[in-house]
Amino acid sequence: MTASSPVRFAVLASGTGSNFEALAAAAARGSLGGTVELLLCDVADAPVLQRARDRGIAALTPDVGRFRTRIEDERPWLASLHEHGIEVVLCAGFMRRLHATLLAPFAGRMLNIHPSLLPSFAGRDGIGDALAHGVRVTGCTVHLVEPEIDAGPIVAQTAVPVLDGDTRDTLAARIHAAEHALYPEAVRRFVCEPWRLDGRRITFGDGPGLARRAGRQVAHG
Ligand code: GRF
């Protein structure tokens, strides 16, 4: 089954928020497959909060403690997502590990963007690690979120060349530009088009596509 009415999205972000901006702009153009209803941010002075305010999108900074999310911390987050009728969660530079409290209710309905061609260079510094390794091609990946970090089934990827003379900043700028095109389009396909999951492999073109509500399962195979 494919989504037939606009999906209600929340974005989880911790920092600059350029991907939040790309997602919100796509939603405003009607090309995301739904509306960005909520920003959840774990950093009280993150620039992404101002971006949400500028766009009139509700922004919450739940108290999550200083170092890492404890399971009990995620309950207010989950309550906020439910209060806003959120159907799909989009992680965009969210630098905190999530746990089952939040992951389980949104299984199959939570995406993330990572700045490398996964499974290469998972982890906190996908750009720096790719540059240090000396690869000639890196990129960005949109994937389903699962408990293991940066490891869920891949929805979409874009390759980005590493050029001679690249610094971390020049490579990051090229990857971010690719992300801003990739993420909104991957979200639109994910919520609007049919797809199926065979093992780890997502195939577009037929299948049940997005399972929108908690309790409905994404079909496997
Ligand atoms: C992006 O590179 C994204 O891939 C990674 O964190 C960065 C967030 O950047 N997960 P921004 O806050 O969206 O500008």
GROMACS .gro file of C-alpha atoms in nm, residues 2-220:
model
  219
    2THR     CA    1   0.132   0.345  -0.079
    3ALA     CA    2   0.069   0.667   0.107
    4SER     CA    3  -0.239   0.839  -0.032
    5SER     CA    4  -0.258   1.140   0.198
    6PRO     CA    5   0.018   1.373   0.319
    7VAL     CA    6   0.244   1.214   0.579
    8ARG     CA    7   0.317   1.398   0.904
    9PHE     CA    8   0.694   1.413   0.956
   10ALA     CA    9   0.914   1.502   1.253
   11VAL     CA   10   1.283   1.583   1.213
   12LEU     CA   11   1.540   1.496   1.482
   13ALA     CA   12   1.850   1.717   1.462
   14SER     CA   13   2.132   1.845   1.684
   15GLY     CA   14   2.323   2.105   1.485
   16THR     CA   15   2.332   2.332   1.185
   17GLY     CA   16   2.018   2.198   1.029
   18SER     CA   17   2.095   2.233   0.660
   19ASN     CA   18   1.922   1.900   0.596
   20PHE     CA   19   1.626   2.011   0.809
   21GLU     CA   20   1.610   2.316   0.583
   22ALA     CA   21   1.618   2.104   0.267
   23LEU     CA   22   1.342   1.877   0.401
   24ALA     CA   23   1.123   2.165   0.520
   25ALA     CA   24   1.171   2.351   0.190
   26ALA     CA   25   1.072   2.040  -0.006
   27ALA     CA   26   0.764   1.997   0.213
   28ALA     CA   27   0.670   2.362   0.155
   29ARG     CA   28   0.698   2.302  -0.222
   30GLY     CA   29   0.475   1.998  -0.189
   31SER     CA   30   0.750   1.761  -0.300
   32LEU     CA   31   0.823   1.566   0.019
   33GLY     CA   32   0.505   1.362   0.033
   34GLY     CA   33   0.388   1.536   0.349
   35THR     CA   34   0.444   1.812   0.601
   36VAL     CA   35   0.718   1.874   0.859
   37GLU     CA   36   0.519   1.918   1.177
   38LEU     CA   37   0.785   1.906   1.446
   39LEU     CA   38   1.157   1.946   1.516
   40LEU     CA   39   1.302   1.761   1.814
   41CYS     CA   40   1.648   1.892   1.904
   42ASP     CA   41   1.871   1.777   2.188
   43VAL     CA   42   2.097   2.086   2.191
   44ALA     CA   43   1.941   2.396   2.347
   45ASP     CA   44   2.125   2.652   2.131
   46ALA     CA   45   2.154   2.459   1.803
   47PRO     CA   46   2.112   2.675   1.489
   48VAL     CA   47   1.850   2.431   1.357
   49LEU     CA   48   1.606   2.568   1.617
   50GLN     CA   49   1.607   2.912   1.455
   51ARG     CA   50   1.543   2.753   1.117
   52ALA     CA   51   1.231   2.587   1.260
   53ARG     CA   52   1.114   2.913   1.417
   54ASP     CA   53   1.165   3.096   1.086
   55ARG     CA   54   0.943   2.841   0.915
   56GLY     CA   55   0.680   2.833   1.188
   57ILE     CA   56   0.751   2.467   1.266
   58ALA     CA   57   0.706   2.357   1.628
   59ALA     CA   58   1.046   2.297   1.789
   60LEU     CA   59   1.107   2.114   2.114
   61THR     CA   60   1.429   2.068   2.310
   62PRO     CA   61   1.342   1.794   2.556
   63ASP     CA   62   1.576   1.763   2.852
   64VAL     CA   63   1.785   1.459   2.765
   65GLY     CA   64   2.066   1.481   3.013
   66ARG     CA   65   2.419   1.576   2.930
   67PHE     CA   66   2.590   1.270   2.792
   68ARG     CA   67   2.357   1.015   2.643
   69THR     CA   68   1.993   0.930   2.615
   70ARG     CA   69   1.871   0.700   2.883
   71ILE     CA   70   1.571   0.486   2.801
   72GLU     CA   71   1.349   0.684   3.036
   73ASP     CA   72   1.454   1.009   2.865
   74GLU     CA   73   1.290   0.899   2.542
   75ARG     CA   74   0.941   0.871   2.687
   76PRO     CA   75   0.868   1.247   2.666
   77TRP     CA   76   1.006   1.245   2.313
   78LEU     CA   77   0.772   0.965   2.217
   79ALA     CA   78   0.481   1.148   2.380
   80SER     CA   79   0.562   1.461   2.172
   81LEU     CA   80   0.574   1.258   1.853
   82HIS     CA   81   0.236   1.104   1.933
   83GLU     CA   82   0.084   1.439   2.035
   84HIS     CA   83   0.178   1.583   1.697
   85GLY     CA   84   0.043   1.281   1.511
   86ILE     CA   85   0.384   1.202   1.366
   87GLU     CA   86   0.390   0.910   1.123
   88VAL     CA   87   0.749   0.917   0.996
   89VAL     CA   88   1.064   1.038   1.177
   90LEU     CA   89   1.358   1.183   0.981
   91CYS     CA   90   1.696   1.197   1.155
   92ALA     CA   91   1.916   1.474   1.014
   93GLY     CA   92   2.241   1.520   1.201
   94PHE     CA   93   2.098   1.388   1.526
   95MET     CA   94   2.405   1.304   1.734
   96ARG     CA   95   2.253   1.093   2.007
   97ARG     CA   96   2.201   0.721   2.017
   98LEU     CA   97   1.834   0.616   2.024
   99HIS     CA   98   1.689   0.324   2.213
  100ALA     CA   99   1.396   0.086   2.186
  101THR     CA  100   1.156   0.327   2.358
  102LEU     CA  101   1.162   0.541   2.045
  103LEU     CA  102   1.290   0.296   1.785
  104ALA     CA  103   1.031   0.022   1.835
  105PRO     CA  104   0.717   0.233   1.780
  106PHE     CA  105   0.872   0.382   1.465
  107ALA     CA  106   1.029   0.065   1.325
  108GLY     CA  107   1.012   0.086   0.947
  109ARG     CA  108   0.909   0.452   0.976
  110MET     CA  109   1.235   0.624   1.072
  111LEU     CA  110   1.504   0.734   0.826
  112ASN     CA  111   1.853   0.879   0.868
  113ILE     CA  112   2.106   1.043   0.640
  114HIS     CA  113   2.474   0.960   0.678
  115PRO     CA  114   2.764   1.138   0.501
  116SER     CA  115   2.933   0.836   0.343
  117LEU     CA  116   2.851   0.545   0.116
  118LEU     CA  117   2.746   0.295   0.381
  119PRO     CA  118   2.855   0.043   0.491
  120SER     CA  119   3.188   0.225   0.450
  121PHE     CA  120   3.271   0.486   0.713
  122ALA     CA  121   2.982   0.444   0.951
  123GLY     CA  122   3.011   0.635   1.278
  124ARG     CA  123   3.055   0.992   1.391
  125ASP     CA  124   3.296   1.121   1.125
  126GLY     CA  125   3.204   0.965   0.793
  127ILE     CA  126   3.357   1.255   0.599
  128GLY     CA  127   3.689   1.276   0.785
  129ASP     CA  128   3.729   0.899   0.792
  130ALA     CA  129   3.675   0.869   0.415
  131LEU     CA  130   3.925   1.149   0.348
  132ALA     CA  131   4.185   0.998   0.581
  133HIS     CA  132   4.142   0.656   0.422
  134GLY     CA  133   4.218   0.798   0.078
  135VAL     CA  134   3.909   0.676  -0.107
  136ARG     CA  135   3.846   0.839  -0.444
  137VAL     CA  136   3.468   0.817  -0.416
  138THR     CA  137   3.251   0.870  -0.111
  139GLY     CA  138   2.899   1.011  -0.084
  140CYS     CA  139   2.585   1.001   0.126
  141THR     CA  140   2.327   0.740   0.223
  142VAL     CA  141   1.963   0.750   0.331
  143HIS     CA  142   1.873   0.441   0.531
  144LEU     CA  143   1.614   0.299   0.766
  145VAL     CA  144   1.708   0.338   1.130
  146GLU     CA  145   1.767   0.019   1.326
  147PRO     CA  146   1.922  -0.030   1.671
  148GLU     CA  147   2.270  -0.081   1.523
  149ILE     CA  148   2.419   0.257   1.425
  150ASP     CA  149   2.420   0.344   1.051
  151ALA     CA  150   2.327  -0.014   0.961
  152GLY     CA  151   1.962  -0.025   0.848
  153PRO     CA  152   1.844  -0.111   0.494
  154ILE     CA  153   1.953   0.145   0.235
  155VAL     CA  154   1.687   0.361   0.065
  156ALA     CA  155   1.911   0.577  -0.156
  157GLN     CA  156   2.272   0.678  -0.213
  158THR     CA  157   2.463   0.941  -0.408
  159ALA     CA  158   2.832   0.905  -0.496
  160VAL     CA  159   3.056   1.210  -0.451
  161PRO     CA  160   3.414   1.221  -0.587
  162VAL     CA  161   3.707   1.298  -0.359
  163LEU     CA  162   3.927   1.542  -0.551
  164ASP     CA  163   4.302   1.591  -0.526
  165GLY     CA  164   4.357   1.878  -0.287
  166ASP     CA  165   4.028   1.830  -0.105
  167THR     CA  166   4.021   1.941   0.256
  168ARG     CA  167   3.762   1.824   0.503
  169ASP     CA  168   3.571   2.147   0.439
  170THR     CA  169   3.568   2.126   0.059
  171LEU     CA  170   3.468   1.759   0.066
  172ALA     CA  171   3.201   1.827   0.330
  173ALA     CA  172   3.054   2.108   0.118
  174ARG     CA  173   3.023   1.873  -0.182
  175ILE     CA  174   2.868   1.597   0.028
  176HIS     CA  175   2.622   1.833   0.196
  177ALA     CA  176   2.506   1.963  -0.142
  178ALA     CA  177   2.445   1.603  -0.249
  179GLU     CA  178   2.258   1.533   0.076
  180HIS     CA  179   2.023   1.826   0.026
  181ALA     CA  180   1.914   1.683  -0.309
  182LEU     CA  181   1.913   1.318  -0.202
  183TYR     CA  182   1.727   1.325   0.129
  184PRO     CA  183   1.401   1.497   0.024
  185GLU     CA  184   1.375   1.286  -0.290
  186ALA     CA  185   1.446   0.964  -0.099
  187VAL     CA  186   1.178   1.056   0.157
  188ARG     CA  187   0.926   1.127  -0.119
  189ARG     CA  188   0.991   0.791  -0.282
  190PHE     CA  189   0.980   0.613   0.052
  191VAL     CA  190   0.638   0.750   0.145
  192CYS     CA  191   0.476   0.784  -0.200
  193GLU     CA  192   0.599   0.491  -0.408
  194PRO     CA  193   0.553   0.117  -0.369
  195TRP     CA  194   0.857  -0.071  -0.241
  196ARG     CA  195   0.937  -0.400  -0.080
  197LEU     CA  196   1.203  -0.518   0.163
  198ASP     CA  197   1.375  -0.848   0.082
  199GLY     CA  198   1.624  -0.920   0.359
  200ARG     CA  199   1.825  -0.598   0.372
  201ARG     CA  200   1.738  -0.495   0.018
  202ILE     CA  201   1.476  -0.230  -0.060
  203THR     CA  202   1.335  -0.252  -0.412
  204PHE     CA  203   1.110   0.019  -0.553
  205GLY     CA  204   0.835  -0.050  -0.805
  206ASP     CA  205   0.608  -0.292  -0.628
  207GLY     CA  206   0.524  -0.401  -0.277
  208PRO     CA  207   0.337  -0.253   0.018
  209GLY     CA  208   0.564   0.051   0.064
  210LEU     CA  209   0.528   0.250   0.383
  211ALA     CA  210   0.340   0.105   0.677
  212ARG     CA  211   0.211   0.427   0.827
  213ARG     CA  212   0.078   0.340   1.166
  214ALA     CA  213   0.230   0.174   1.468
  215GLY     CA  214   0.121  -0.187   1.475
  216ARG     CA  215   0.113  -0.222   1.098
  217GLN     CA  216   0.418  -0.409   0.977
  218VAL     CA  217   0.630  -0.344   0.669
  219ALA     CA  218   0.603  -0.661   0.463
  220HIS     CA  219   0.918  -0.864   0.427
   0.00000   0.00000   0.00000
